[in-house]
CSV table of C-alpha atoms in Angstrom, one decimal:
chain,number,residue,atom,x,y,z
A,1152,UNK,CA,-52.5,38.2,0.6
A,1153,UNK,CA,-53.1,34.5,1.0
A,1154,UNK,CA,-50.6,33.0,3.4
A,1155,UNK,CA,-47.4,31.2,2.9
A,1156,UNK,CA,-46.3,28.1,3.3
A,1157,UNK,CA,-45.4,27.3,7.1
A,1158,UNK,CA,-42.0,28.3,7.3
A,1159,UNK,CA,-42.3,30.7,4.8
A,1160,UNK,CA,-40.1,27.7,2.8
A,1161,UNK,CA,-40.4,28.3,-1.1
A,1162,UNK,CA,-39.4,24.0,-2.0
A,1163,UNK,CA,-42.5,22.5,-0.2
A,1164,UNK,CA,-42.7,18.5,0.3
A,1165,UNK,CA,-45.7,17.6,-1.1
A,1166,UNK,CA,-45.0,13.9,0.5
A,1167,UNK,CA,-45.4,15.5,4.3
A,1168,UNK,CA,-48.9,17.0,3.7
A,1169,UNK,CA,-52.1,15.0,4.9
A,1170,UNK,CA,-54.3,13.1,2.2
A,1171,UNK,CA,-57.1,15.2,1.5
A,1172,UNK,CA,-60.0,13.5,-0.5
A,1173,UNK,CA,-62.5,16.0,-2.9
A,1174,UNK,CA,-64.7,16.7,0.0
A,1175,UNK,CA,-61.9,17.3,2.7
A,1176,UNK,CA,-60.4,19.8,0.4
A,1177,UNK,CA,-63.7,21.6,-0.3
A,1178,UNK,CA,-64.7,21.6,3.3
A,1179,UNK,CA,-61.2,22.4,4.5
A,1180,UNK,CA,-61.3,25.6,2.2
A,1181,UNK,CA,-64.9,26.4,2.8
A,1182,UNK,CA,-64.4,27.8,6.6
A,1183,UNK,CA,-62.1,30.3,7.6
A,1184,UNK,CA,-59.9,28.7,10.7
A,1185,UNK,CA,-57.2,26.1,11.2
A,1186,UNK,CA,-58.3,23.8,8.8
A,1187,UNK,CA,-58.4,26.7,6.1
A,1188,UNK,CA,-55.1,28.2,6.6
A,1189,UNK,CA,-53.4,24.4,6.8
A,1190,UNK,CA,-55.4,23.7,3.4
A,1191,UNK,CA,-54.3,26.6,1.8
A,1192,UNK,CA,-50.5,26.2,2.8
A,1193,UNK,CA,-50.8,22.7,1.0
A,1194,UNK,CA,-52.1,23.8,-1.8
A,1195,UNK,CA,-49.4,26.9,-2.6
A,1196,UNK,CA,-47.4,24.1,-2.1
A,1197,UNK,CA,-48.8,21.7,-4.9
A,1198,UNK,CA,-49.3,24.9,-6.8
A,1199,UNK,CA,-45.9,26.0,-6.7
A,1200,UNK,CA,-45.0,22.2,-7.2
A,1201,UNK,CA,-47.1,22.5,-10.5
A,1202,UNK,CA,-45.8,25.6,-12.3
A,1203,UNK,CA,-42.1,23.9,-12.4
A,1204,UNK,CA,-43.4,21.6,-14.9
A,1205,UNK,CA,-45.6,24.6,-16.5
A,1206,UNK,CA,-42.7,26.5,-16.5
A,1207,UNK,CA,-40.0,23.9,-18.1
A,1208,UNK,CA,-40.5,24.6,-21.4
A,1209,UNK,CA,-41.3,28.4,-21.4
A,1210,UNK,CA,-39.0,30.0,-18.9
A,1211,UNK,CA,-35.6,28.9,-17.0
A,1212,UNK,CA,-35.3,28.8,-13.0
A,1213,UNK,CA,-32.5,31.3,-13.3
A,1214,UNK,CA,-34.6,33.7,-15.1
A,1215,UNK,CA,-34.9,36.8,-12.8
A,1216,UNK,CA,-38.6,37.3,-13.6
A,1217,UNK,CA,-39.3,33.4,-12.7
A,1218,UNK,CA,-39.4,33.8,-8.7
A,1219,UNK,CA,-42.0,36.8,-8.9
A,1220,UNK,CA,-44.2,35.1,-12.0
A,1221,UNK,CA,-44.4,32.0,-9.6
A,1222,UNK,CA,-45.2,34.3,-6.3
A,1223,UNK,CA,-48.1,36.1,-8.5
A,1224,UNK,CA,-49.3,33.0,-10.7
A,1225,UNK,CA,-49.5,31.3,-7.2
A,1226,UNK,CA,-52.0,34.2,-5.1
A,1227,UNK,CA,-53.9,34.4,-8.5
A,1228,UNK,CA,-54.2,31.0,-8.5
A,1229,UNK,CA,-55.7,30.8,-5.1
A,1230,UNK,CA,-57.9,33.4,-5.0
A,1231,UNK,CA,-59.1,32.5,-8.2
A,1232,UNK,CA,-59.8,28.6,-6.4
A,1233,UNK,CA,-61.6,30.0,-3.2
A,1234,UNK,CA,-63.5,32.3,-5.5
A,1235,UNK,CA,-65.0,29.6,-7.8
A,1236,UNK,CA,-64.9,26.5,-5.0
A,1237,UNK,CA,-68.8,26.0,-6.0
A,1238,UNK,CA,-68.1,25.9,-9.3
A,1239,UNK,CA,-65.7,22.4,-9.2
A,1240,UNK,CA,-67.9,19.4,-10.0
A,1241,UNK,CA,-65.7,16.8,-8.5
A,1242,UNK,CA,-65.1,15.0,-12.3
A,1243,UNK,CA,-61.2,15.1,-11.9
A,1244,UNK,CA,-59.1,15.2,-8.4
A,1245,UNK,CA,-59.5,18.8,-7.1
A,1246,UNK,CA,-55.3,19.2,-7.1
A,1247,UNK,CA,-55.4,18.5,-10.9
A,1248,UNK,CA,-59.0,21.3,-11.0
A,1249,UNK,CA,-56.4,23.7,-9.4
A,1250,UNK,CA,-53.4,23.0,-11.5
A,1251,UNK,CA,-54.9,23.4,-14.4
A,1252,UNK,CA,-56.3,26.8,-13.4
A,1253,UNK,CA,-52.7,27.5,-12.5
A,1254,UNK,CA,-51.5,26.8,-16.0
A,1255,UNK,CA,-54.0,28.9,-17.4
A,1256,UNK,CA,-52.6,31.7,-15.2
A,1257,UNK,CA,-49.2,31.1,-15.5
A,1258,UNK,CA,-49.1,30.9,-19.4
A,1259,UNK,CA,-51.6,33.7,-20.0
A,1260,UNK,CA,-48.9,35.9,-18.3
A,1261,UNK,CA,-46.0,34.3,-20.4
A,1262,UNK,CA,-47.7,35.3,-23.4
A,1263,UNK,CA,-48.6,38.7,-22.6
A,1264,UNK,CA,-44.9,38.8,-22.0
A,1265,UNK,CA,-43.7,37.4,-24.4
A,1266,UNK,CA,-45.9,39.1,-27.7
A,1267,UNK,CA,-45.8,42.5,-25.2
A,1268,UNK,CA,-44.1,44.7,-28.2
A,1269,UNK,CA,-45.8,43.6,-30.9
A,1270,UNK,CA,-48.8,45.3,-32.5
A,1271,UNK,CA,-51.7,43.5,-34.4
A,1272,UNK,CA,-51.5,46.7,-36.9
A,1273,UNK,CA,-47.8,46.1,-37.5
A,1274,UNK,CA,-48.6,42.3,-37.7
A,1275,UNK,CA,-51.5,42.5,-40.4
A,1276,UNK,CA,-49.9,45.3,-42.1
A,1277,UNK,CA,-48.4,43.4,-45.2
A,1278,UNK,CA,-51.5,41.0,-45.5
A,1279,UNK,CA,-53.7,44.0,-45.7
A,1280,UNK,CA,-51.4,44.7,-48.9
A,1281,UNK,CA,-51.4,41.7,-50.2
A,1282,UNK,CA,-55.4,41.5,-49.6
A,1283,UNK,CA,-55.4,44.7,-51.6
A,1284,UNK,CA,-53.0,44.3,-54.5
A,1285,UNK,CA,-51.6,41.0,-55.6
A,1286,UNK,CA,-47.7,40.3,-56.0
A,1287,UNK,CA,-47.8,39.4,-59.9
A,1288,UNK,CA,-46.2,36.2,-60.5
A,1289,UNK,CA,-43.8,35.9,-63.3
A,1290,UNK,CA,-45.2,34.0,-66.3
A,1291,UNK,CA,-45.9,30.2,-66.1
A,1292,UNK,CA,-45.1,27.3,-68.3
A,1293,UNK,CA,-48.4,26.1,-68.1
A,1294,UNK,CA,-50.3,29.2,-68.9
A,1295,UNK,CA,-53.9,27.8,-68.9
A,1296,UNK,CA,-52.9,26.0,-65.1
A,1297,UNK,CA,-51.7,29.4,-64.1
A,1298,UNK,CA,-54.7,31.3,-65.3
A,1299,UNK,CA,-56.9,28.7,-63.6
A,1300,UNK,CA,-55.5,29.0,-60.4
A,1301,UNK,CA,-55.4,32.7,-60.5
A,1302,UNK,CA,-59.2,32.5,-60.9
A,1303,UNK,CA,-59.7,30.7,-57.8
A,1304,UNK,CA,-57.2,32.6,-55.7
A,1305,UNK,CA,-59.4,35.8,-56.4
A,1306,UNK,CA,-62.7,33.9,-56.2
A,1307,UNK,CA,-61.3,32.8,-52.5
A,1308,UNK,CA,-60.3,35.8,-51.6
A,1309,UNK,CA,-63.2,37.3,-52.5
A,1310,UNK,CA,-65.0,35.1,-50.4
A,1311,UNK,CA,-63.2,35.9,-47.6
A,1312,UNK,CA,-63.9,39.7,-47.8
A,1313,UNK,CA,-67.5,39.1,-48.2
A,1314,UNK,CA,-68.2,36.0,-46.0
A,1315,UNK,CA,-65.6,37.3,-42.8
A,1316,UNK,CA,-66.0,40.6,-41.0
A,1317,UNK,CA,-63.1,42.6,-40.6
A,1318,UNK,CA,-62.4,41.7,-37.4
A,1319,UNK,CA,-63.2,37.7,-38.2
A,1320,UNK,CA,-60.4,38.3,-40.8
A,1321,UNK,CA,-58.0,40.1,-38.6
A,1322,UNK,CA,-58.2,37.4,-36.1
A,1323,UNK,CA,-57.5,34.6,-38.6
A,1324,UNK,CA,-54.5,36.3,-39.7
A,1325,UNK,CA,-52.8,37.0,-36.4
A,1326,UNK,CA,-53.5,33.2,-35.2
A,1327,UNK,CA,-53.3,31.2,-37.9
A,1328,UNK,CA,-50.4,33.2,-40.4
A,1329,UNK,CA,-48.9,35.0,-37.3
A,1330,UNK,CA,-48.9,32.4,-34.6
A,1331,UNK,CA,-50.1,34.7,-32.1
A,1332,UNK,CA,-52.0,33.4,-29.3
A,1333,UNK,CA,-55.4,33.6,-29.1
A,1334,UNK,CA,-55.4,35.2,-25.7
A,1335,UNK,CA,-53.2,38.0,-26.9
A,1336,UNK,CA,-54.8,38.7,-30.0
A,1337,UNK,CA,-58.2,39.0,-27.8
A,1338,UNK,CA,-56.9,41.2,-25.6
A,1339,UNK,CA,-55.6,43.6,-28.7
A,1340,UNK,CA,-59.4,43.3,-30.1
A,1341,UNK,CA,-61.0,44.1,-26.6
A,1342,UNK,CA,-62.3,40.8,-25.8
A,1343,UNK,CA,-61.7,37.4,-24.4
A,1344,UNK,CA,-60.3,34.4,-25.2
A,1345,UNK,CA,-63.3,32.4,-25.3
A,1346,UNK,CA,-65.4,35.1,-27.6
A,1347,UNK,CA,-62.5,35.5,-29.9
A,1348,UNK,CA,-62.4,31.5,-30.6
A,1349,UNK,CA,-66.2,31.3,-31.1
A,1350,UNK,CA,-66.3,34.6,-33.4
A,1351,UNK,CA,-63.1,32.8,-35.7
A,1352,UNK,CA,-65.3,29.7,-35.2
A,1353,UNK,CA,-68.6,31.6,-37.0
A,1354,UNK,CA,-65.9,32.9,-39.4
A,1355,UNK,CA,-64.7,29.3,-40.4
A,1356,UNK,CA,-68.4,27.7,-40.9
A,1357,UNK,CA,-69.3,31.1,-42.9
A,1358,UNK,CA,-66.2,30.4,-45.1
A,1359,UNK,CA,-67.2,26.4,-45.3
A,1360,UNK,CA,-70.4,26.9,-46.1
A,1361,UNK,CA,-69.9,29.3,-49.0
A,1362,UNK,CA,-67.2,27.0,-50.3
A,1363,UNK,CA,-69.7,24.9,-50.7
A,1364,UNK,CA,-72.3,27.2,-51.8
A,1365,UNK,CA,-69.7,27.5,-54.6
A,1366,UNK,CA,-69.2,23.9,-55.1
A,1367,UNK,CA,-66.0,23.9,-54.3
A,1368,UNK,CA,-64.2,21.2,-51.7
A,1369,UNK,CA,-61.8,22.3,-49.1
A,1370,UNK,CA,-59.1,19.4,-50.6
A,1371,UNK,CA,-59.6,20.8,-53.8
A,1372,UNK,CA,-58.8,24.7,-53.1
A,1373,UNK,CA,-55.7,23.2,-51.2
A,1374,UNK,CA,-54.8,20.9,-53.4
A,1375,UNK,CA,-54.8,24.4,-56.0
A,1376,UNK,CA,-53.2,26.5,-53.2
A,1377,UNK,CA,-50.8,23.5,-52.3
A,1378,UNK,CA,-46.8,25.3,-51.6
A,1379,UNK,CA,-44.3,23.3,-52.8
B,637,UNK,CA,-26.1,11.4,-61.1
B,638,UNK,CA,-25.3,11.4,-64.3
B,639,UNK,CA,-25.6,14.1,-66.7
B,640,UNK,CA,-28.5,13.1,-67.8
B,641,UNK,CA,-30.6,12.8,-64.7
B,642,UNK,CA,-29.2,16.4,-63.6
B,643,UNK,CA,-31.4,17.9,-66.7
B,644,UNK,CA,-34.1,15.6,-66.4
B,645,UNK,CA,-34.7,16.9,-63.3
B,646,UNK,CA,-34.1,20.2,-64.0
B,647,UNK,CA,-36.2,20.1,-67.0
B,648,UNK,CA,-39.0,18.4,-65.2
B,649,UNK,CA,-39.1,21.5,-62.1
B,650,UNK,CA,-38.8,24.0,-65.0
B,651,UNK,CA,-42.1,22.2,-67.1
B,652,UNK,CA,-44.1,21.9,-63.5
B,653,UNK,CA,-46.3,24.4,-62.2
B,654,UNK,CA,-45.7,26.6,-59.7
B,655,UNK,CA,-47.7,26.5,-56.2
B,656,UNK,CA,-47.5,29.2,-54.3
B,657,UNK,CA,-43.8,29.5,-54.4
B,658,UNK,CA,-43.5,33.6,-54.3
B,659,UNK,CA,-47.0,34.5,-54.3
B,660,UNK,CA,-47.8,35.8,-50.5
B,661,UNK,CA,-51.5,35.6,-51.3
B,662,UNK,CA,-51.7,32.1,-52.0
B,663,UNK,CA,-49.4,31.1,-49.0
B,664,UNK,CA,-51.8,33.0,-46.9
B,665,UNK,CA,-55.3,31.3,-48.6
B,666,UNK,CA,-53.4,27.9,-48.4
B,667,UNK,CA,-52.8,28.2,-44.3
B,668,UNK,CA,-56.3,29.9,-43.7
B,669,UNK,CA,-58.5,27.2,-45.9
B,670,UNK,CA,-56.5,24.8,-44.3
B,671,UNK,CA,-58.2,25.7,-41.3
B,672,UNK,CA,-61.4,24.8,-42.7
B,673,UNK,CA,-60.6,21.0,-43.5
B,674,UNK,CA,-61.4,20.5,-39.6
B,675,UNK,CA,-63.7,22.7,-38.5
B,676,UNK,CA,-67.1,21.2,-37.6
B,677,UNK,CA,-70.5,22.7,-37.0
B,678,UNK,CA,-70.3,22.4,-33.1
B,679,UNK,CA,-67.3,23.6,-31.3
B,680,UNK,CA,-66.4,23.8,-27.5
B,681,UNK,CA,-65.2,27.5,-26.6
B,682,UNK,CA,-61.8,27.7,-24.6
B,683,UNK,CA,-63.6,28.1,-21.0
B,684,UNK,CA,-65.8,25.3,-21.9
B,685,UNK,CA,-62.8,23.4,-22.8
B,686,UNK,CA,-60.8,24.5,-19.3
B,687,UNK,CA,-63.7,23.2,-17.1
B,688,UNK,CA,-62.8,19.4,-19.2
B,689,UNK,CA,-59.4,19.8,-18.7
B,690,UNK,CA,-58.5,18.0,-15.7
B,691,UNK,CA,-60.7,15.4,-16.1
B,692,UNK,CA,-59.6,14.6,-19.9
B,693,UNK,CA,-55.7,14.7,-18.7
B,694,UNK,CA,-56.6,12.2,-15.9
B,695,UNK,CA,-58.5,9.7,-18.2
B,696,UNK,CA,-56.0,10.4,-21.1
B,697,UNK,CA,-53.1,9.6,-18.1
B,698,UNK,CA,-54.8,6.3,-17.8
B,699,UNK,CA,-55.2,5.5,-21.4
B,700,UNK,CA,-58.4,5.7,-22.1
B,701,UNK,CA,-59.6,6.7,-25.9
B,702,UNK,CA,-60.2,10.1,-25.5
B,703,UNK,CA,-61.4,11.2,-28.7
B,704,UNK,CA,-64.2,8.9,-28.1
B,705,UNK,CA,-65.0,9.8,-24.8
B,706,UNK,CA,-64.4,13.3,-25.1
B,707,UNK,CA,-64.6,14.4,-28.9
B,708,UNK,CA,-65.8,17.7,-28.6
B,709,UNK,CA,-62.7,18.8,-26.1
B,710,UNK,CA,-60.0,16.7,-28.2
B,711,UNK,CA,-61.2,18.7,-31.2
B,712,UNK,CA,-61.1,21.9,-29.0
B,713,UNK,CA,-57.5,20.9,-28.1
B,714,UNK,CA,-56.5,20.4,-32.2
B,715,UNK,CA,-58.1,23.7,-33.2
B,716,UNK,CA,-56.6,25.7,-30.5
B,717,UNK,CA,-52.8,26.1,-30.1
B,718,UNK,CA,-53.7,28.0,-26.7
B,719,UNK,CA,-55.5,25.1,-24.9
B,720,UNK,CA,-53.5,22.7,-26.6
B,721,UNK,CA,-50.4,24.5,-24.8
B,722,UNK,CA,-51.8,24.3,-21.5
B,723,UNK,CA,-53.2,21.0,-22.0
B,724,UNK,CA,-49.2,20.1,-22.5
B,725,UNK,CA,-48.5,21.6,-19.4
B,726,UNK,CA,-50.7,20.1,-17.3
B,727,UNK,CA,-49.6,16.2,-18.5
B,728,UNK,CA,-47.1,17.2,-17.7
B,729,UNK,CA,-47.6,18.3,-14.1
B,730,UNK,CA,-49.8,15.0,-14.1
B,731,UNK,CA,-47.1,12.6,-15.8
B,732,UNK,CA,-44.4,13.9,-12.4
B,733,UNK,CA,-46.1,12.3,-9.8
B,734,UNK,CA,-46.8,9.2,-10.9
């Protein structure tokens, strides 16, 4: 466990710590002693300083889980900092490097939390029907526009069974019909963030190129598709 | 509104074509193709995107034009609700001490 702030004070007055430049902070951090421990203190300070504003708009002070989320985003957060020290290129001030590492960590764990109960097989299981067998819609009163735009509907889904694997497909669903973080539907799928954006990534270019392929433009299938 | 105006405009909905109103399938293509209007050839992963992050809050604090300094990690942050989020966040982290 990484140590507290002196005192063992949870509020922490940024104002009374000493100005650390880039280098100071790296070389501070870098050697175990003194200088270390009094550099490490600061920053669970700025860090704790940080997550209020990360925290605003996703959970309230009084929440009982907000004291221990803080403690844990906190020691991630600075483990996570001496553990990839080299890997800081000194393009931003290193405080804003380590806040932003601390956000990461601190809304990963909201989300878990917050889409905990929810399965990505409960999620997808009504688009899998409609995928399968489309809701018929009741007659038009422009029959040759309805027929028209039936044809495309199937021709796009079509395209997205053939162009998009299963799990391309799944992805889309959950993120962009579901609103379900990327991060979470990752971790459903058994991979990471980072791999599940690329893969829905490969899925999109598939799709845009066989759009094309078809000659069809993306305004025009919307315009078609367009919910009034 | 007159009479009148209350069936014209009922007459005119009735005479349009329906768009996607009650058909699930379409809604769904409509929000997933939508997706597509965007998406360019080269993207920026999320972990490619966090290792921008604090520099592109710090030059967008200071108001520089950050789609043309950084277009590959503003395109990132209008793809990706996720980065997006944390890229909120960390304004506004930023945007307290000054």
């Amino acid at each position: 466990m990484i140590m507290t702030a002196p005192g063992g004070r949870r509020g922490y007055n940024t104002h009374n710590m000493p100005e650390r430049t880039n280098k100071i902070w790296l070389a501070d951090l870098r050697n175990p002693g003194p200088a270390q421990e009094a550099a490490l203190a600061d920053l669970r300070g700025i860090i704790q300083t940080g997550l209020k504003y990360t925290l605003q708009t996703w959970l309230s002070p009084n929440d009982p889980r907000y004291p221990s989320l803080v403690e844990e985003v906190t020691q991630d957060t600075l483990l996570r900092v001496l553990d990839r020290l080299d890997s800081f290129e000194g393009r931003s001030k290193f405080t804003t490097w380590v806040h932003s590492i601390a956000v990461r960590l601190a809304l990963t764990e909201l989300r878990r939390s917050k889409w905990r109960d929810v399965s990505l097989e409960s999620l997808l299981e009504k688009d899998s029907d409609n995928f399968r067998e489309r809701e018929v819609t009741e007659p038009q009163p422009n029959p040759e526009a309805q027929v028209e735009r039936n044809l495309l509907i199937e021709q796009v889904k079509q395209m997205m069974l053939e162009e998009l694997t299963e799990k391309q497909r799944n992805a889309m669903l959950a993120v962009v019909i579901h609103g379900m973080p990327i991060e979470e539907v990752a971790r459903r799928m058994d991979t990471n963030r980072n791999a599940l954006y690329k893969l829905m990534h490969d899925g999109r270019l598939k799709l845009k190129q066989r759009l094309a392929r078809e000659g069809l433009s993306v305004e025009e299938v919307l315009g078609v598709f367009e919910v009034m | 509104m007159s009479i009148f105006e209350r069936f014209f405009r009922w007459f005119s909905k009735v005479l349009s074509p329906r768009k996607g109103k009650g058909d699930p399938l379409a809604s769904l293509l409509h929000k997933l193709i939508a997706q597509l209007k965007d998406t360019r050839q080269i993207e920026l992963g999320c972990d490619e995107v966090l290792a921008q992050l604090a520099q592109f809050a710090e030059m967008a604090l200071r108001g520089e034009d950050m789609a043309k300094l950084m277009p590959l990690v503003k395109h990132h942050l209008d793809m990706c609700k996720d980065c997006s989020e944390e890229y909120a966040a960390l304004l506004r982290i930023l945007q307290s001490a000054i």
